[in-house]
Short mmCIF file of C-alpha atoms in Angstrom, two decimals:
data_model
loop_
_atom_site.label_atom_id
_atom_site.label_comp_id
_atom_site.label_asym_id
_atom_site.label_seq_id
_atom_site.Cartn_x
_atom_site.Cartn_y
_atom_site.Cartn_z
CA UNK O 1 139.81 38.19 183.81
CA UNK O 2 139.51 41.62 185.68
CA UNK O 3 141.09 43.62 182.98
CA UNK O 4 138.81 42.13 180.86
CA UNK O 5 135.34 42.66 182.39
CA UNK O 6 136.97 46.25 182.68
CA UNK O 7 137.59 46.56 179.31
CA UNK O 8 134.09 45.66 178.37
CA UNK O 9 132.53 47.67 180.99
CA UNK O 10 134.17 50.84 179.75
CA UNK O 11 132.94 49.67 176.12
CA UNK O 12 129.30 50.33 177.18
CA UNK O 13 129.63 53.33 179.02
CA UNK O 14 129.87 55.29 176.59
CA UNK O 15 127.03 56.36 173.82
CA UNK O 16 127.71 57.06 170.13
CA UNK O 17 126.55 60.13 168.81
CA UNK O 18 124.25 58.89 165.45
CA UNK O 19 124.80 61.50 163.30
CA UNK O 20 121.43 62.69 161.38
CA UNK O 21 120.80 64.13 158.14
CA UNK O 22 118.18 67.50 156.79
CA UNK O 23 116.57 67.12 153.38
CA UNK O 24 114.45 69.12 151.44
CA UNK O 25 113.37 70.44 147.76
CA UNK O 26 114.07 73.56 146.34
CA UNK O 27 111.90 75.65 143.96
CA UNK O 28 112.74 76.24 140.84
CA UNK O 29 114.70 72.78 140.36
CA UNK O 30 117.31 74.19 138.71
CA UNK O 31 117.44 77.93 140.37
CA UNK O 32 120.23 76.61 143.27
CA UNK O 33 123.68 75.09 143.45
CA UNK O 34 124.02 73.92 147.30
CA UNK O 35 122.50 73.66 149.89
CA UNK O 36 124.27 75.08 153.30
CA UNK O 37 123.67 73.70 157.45
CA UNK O 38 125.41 76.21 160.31
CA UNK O 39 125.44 75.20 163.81
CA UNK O 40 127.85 76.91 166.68
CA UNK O 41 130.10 73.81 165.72
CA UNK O 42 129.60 72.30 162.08
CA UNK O 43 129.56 74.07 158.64
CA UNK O 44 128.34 71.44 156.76
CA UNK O 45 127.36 71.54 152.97
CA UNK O 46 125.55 69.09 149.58
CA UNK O 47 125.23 70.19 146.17
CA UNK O 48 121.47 70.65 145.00
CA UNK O 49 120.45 67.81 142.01
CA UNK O 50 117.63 68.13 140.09
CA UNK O 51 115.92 70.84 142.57
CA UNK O 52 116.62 68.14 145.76
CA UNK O 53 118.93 68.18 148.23
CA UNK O 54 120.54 66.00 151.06
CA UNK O 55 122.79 67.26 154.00
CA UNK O 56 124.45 63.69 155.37
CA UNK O 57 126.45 63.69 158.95
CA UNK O 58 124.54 66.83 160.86
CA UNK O 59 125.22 66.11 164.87
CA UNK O 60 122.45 66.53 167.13
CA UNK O 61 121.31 70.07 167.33
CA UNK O 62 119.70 73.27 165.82
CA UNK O 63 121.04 74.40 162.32
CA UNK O 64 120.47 77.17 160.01
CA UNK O 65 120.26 76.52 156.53
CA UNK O 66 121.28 78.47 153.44
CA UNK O 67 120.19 76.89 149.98
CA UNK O 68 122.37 79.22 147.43
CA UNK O 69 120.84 80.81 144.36
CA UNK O 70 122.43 81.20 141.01
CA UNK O 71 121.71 84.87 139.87
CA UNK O 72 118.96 85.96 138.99
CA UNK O 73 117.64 84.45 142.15
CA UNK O 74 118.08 85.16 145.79
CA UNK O 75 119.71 83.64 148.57
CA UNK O 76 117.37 81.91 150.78
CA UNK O 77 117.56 80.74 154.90
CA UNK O 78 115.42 78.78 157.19
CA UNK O 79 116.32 79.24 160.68
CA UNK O 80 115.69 76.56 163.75
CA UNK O 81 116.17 73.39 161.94
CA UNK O 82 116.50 71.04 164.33
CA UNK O 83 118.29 67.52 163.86
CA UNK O 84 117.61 65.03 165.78
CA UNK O 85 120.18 61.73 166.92
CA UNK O 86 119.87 59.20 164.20
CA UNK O 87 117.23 61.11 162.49
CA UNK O 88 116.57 62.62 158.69
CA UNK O 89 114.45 66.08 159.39
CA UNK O 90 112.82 66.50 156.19
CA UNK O 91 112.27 70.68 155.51
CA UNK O 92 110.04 70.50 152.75
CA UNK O 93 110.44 73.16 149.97
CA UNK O 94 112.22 76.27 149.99
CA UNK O 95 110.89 78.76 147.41
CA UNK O 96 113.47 80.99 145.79
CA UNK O 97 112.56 84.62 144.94
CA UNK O 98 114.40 86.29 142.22
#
C-alpha cells in the first residue's frame, strides 16, 4: 500500500510541459514556402499553404521566426515571439518585400 501511495505521489509531482504553437499569414499568399521558429533549443519548421502558416509543438519560450521567400522576394524575420505553455501566439501578417 506504501509503494503505492508513492507511486502516485511521484505521478503528481511533476508538471507536463504543454507544448504551444505560432501562427500567422504571409503576404503575397503565394510569395513563401515555410515558415521557420529558432529558440536556444528548438529549430522547428511548417510549410506555408495558401499564404497561412502553422508552427505545431513550440516549448515555452521566445522564438525568432523566418518565413522563407521564393525569389524574387526577400527573406523576412520577426524577432521576440514569445510562446506561451499551452498557448497558440497568433503573429499576424508578415509582408514580404521583393
Amino acid at each position: 500500500m506504501a509503494a503505492l501511495a508513492f507511486a502516485a505521489a511521484g505521478l503528481f509531482a511533476f508538471n507536463a510541459v504543454r507544448v504551444g504553437s505560432v501562427k500567422g499569414t504571409v503576404n503575397p499568399a503565394d510569395a513563401a514556402v515555410r515558415a521557420w521558429a529558432l529558440s536556444s533549443t528548438d529549430t522547428l519548421k511548417a510549410e506555408i499553404n495558401k499564404g497561412t502558416f502553422e508552427i505545431t509543438d513550440a516549448k515555452p519560450g521566445t522564438y525568432r521566426i523566418i518565413i522563407e521567400a521564393k525569389p524574387p522576394y526577400k527573406n523576412a524575420a520577426k524577432d521576440g515571439v514569445t510562446v506561451a505553455d499551452g498557448q497558440a501566439t497568433d503573429i499576424g501578417e508578415i509582408k514580404l518585400e521583393q
